[in-house]
XYZ file of N, CA and C in Angstrom:
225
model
N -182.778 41.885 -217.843
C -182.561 43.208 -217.304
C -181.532 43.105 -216.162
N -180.472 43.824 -215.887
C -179.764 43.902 -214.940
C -179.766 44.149 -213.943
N -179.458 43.654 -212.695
C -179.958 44.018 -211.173
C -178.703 45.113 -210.717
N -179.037 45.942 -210.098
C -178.059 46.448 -209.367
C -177.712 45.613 -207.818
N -176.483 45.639 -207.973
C -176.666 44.437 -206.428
C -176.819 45.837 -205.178
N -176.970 44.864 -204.332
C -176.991 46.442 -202.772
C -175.917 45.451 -201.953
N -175.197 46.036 -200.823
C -174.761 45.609 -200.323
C -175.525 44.813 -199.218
N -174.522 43.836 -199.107
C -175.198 42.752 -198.147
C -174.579 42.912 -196.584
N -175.588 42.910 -195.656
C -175.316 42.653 -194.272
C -174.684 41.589 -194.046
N -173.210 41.723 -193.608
C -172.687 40.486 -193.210
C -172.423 40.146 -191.572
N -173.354 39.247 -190.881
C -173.176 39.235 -189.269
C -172.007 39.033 -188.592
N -171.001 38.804 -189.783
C -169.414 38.515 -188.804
C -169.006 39.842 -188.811
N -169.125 40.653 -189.386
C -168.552 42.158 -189.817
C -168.981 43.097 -188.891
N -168.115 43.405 -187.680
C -168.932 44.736 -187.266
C -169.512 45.934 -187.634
N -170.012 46.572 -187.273
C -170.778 47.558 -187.684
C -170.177 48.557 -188.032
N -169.404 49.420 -188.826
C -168.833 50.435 -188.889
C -169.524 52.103 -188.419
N -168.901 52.405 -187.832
C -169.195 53.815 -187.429
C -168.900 54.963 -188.007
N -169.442 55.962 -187.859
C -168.890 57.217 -188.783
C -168.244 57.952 -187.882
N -167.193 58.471 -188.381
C -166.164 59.173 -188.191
C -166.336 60.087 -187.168
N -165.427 60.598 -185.961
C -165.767 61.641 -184.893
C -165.454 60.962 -183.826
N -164.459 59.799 -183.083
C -163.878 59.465 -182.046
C -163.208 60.130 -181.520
N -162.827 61.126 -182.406
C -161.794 62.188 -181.497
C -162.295 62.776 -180.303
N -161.061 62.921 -178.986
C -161.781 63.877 -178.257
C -161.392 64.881 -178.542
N -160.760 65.139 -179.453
C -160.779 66.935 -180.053
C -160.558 66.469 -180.986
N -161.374 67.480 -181.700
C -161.590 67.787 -183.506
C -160.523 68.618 -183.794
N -159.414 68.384 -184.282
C -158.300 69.082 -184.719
C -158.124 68.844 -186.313
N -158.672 67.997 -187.250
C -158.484 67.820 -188.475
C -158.648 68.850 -189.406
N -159.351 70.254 -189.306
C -159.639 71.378 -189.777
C -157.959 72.079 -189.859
N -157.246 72.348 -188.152
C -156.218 72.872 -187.969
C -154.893 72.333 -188.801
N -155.258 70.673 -188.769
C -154.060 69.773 -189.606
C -154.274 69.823 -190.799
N -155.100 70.393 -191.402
C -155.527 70.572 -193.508
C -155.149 72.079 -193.271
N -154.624 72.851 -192.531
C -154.603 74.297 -193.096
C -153.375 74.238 -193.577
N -152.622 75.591 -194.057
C -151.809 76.428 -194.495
C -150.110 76.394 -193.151
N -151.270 77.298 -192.293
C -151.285 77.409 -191.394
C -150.022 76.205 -190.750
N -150.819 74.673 -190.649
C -150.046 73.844 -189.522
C -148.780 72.919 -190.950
N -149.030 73.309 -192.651
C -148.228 72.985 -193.413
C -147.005 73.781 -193.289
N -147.561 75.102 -193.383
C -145.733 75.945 -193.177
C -144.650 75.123 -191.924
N -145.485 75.068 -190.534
C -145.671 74.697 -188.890
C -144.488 73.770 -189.450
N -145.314 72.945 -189.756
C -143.997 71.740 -190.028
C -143.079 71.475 -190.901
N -142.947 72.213 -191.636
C -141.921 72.170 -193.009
C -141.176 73.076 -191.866
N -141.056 73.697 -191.185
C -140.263 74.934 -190.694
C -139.512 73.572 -189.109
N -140.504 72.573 -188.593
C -140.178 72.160 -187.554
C -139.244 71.057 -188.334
N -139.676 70.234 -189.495
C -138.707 69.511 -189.753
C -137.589 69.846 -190.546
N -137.467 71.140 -190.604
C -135.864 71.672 -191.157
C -135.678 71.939 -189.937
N -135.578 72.291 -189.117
C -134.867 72.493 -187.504
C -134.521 71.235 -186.861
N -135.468 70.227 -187.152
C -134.873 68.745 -186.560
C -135.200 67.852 -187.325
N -134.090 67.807 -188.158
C -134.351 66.732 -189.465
C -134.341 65.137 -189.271
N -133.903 65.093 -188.444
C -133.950 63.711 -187.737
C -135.029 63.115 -186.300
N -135.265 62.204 -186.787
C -136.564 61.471 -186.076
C -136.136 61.343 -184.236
N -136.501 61.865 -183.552
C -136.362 62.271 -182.176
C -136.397 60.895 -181.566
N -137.735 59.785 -181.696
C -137.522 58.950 -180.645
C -136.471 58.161 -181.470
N -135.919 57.728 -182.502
C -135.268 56.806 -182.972
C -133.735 57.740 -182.774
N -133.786 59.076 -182.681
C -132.013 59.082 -181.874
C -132.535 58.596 -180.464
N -133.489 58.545 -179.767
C -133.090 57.869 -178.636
C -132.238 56.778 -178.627
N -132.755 55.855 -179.691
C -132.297 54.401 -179.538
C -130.927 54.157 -179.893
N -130.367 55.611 -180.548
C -129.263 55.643 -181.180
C -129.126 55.571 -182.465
N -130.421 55.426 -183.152
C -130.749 55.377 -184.591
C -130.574 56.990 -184.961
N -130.252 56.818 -186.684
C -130.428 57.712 -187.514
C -131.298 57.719 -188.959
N -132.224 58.292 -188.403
C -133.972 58.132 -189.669
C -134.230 59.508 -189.679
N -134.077 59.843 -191.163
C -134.792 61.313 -191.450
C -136.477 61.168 -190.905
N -136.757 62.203 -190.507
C -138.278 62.332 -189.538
C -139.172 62.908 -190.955
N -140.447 61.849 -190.507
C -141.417 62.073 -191.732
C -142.879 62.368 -190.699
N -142.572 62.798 -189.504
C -143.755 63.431 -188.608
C -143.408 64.020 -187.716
N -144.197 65.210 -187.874
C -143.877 66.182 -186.128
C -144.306 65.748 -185.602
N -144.050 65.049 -184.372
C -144.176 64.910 -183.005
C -144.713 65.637 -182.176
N -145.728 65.824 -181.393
C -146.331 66.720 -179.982
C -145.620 66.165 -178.850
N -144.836 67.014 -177.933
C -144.308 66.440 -177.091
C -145.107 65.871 -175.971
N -146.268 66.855 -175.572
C -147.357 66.701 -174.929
C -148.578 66.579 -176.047
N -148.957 65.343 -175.643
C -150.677 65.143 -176.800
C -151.339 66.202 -176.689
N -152.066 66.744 -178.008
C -152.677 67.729 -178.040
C -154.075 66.960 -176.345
N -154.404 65.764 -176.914
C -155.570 65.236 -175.617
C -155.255 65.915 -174.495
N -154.036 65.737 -173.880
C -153.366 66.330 -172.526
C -152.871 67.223 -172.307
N -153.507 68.468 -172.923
C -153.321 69.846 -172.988
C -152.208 70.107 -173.611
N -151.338 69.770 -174.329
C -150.354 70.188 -175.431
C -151.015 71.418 -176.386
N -149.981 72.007 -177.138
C -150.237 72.861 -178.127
C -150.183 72.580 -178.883
Protein backbone atom coordinates (compact mmCIF):
# COMPACT_ATOMS: atom_id res chain seq x y z
CA UNK A 1 0.00 0.00 0.00
CA UNK A 2 1.40 3.40 -0.62
CA UNK A 3 2.40 5.95 1.97
CA UNK A 4 1.77 9.42 1.39
CA UNK A 5 5.00 11.09 2.58
CA UNK A 6 4.32 14.48 4.93
CA UNK A 7 6.78 16.85 5.00
CA UNK A 8 9.67 16.63 7.16
CA UNK A 9 10.92 19.18 9.80
CA UNK A 10 14.24 20.10 8.87
CA UNK A 11 16.31 21.91 11.99
CA UNK A 12 18.73 23.75 9.61
CA UNK A 13 15.73 25.39 7.78
CA UNK A 14 14.20 28.30 9.36
CA UNK A 15 10.88 28.56 10.05
CA UNK A 16 8.95 30.22 7.40
CA UNK A 17 6.41 32.81 8.13
CA UNK A 18 3.26 33.81 6.52
CA UNK A 19 3.02 36.62 4.61
CA UNK A 20 2.16 40.38 6.12
CA UNK A 21 5.72 42.15 6.90
CA UNK A 22 4.52 45.00 5.32
CA UNK A 23 4.13 48.11 7.18
CA UNK A 24 1.44 48.99 4.82
CA UNK A 25 -0.72 46.65 3.04
CA UNK A 26 -0.73 48.16 -0.39
CA UNK A 27 -0.93 44.83 -2.53
CA UNK A 28 -4.84 45.21 -3.04
CA UNK A 29 -4.01 48.96 -4.61
CA UNK A 30 -0.97 47.30 -6.83
CA UNK A 31 -3.52 44.30 -8.42
CA UNK A 32 -6.11 47.00 -9.37
CA UNK A 33 -7.10 48.57 -12.67
CA UNK A 34 -6.72 51.47 -11.17
CA UNK A 35 -2.59 51.52 -10.34
CA UNK A 36 -2.28 49.31 -14.12
CA UNK A 37 -3.59 52.28 -16.24
CA UNK A 38 -1.17 54.60 -13.30
CA UNK A 39 1.70 53.12 -14.85
CA UNK A 40 1.32 52.35 -18.41
CA UNK A 41 0.46 56.22 -18.52
CA UNK A 42 3.82 56.97 -16.12
CA UNK A 43 6.00 54.81 -18.27
CA UNK A 44 5.00 56.41 -21.61
CA UNK A 45 5.90 59.85 -20.08
CA UNK A 46 9.34 58.54 -18.91
CA UNK A 47 10.35 55.75 -20.91
CA UNK A 48 13.61 55.56 -19.63
CA UNK A 49 14.86 54.21 -16.28
CA UNK A 50 15.50 57.41 -13.99
CA UNK A 51 18.26 56.14 -11.65
CA UNK A 52 20.32 54.55 -14.53
CA UNK A 53 20.20 58.14 -16.55
CA UNK A 54 21.76 59.19 -13.46
CA UNK A 55 24.74 57.15 -14.13
CA UNK A 56 24.52 58.21 -17.64
CA UNK A 57 23.01 54.97 -18.73
CA UNK A 58 20.28 54.35 -21.23
CA UNK A 59 17.68 51.30 -20.07
CA UNK A 60 14.08 51.33 -21.09
CA UNK A 61 12.28 51.42 -17.40
CA UNK A 62 10.42 48.19 -16.48
CA UNK A 63 9.23 49.87 -12.89
CA UNK A 64 7.65 52.95 -11.58
CA UNK A 65 9.56 54.28 -9.13
CA UNK A 66 8.04 56.21 -5.81
CA UNK A 67 10.08 59.07 -5.37
CA UNK A 68 9.19 59.16 -1.74
CA UNK A 69 8.44 55.38 -0.27
CA UNK A 70 5.00 54.87 0.02
CA UNK A 71 6.57 53.77 4.11
CA UNK A 72 7.60 57.58 4.35
CA UNK A 73 4.52 59.12 3.50
CA UNK A 74 4.78 59.12 -0.35
CA UNK A 75 1.74 58.73 -2.59
Amino acid sequence: MPTICKKKKRPWEPERKAFGGRAVDNTKFYQSAVWRRLRAKVLMEQPLCVECRKKGLIVPAQVVDHIVPIVKGGE
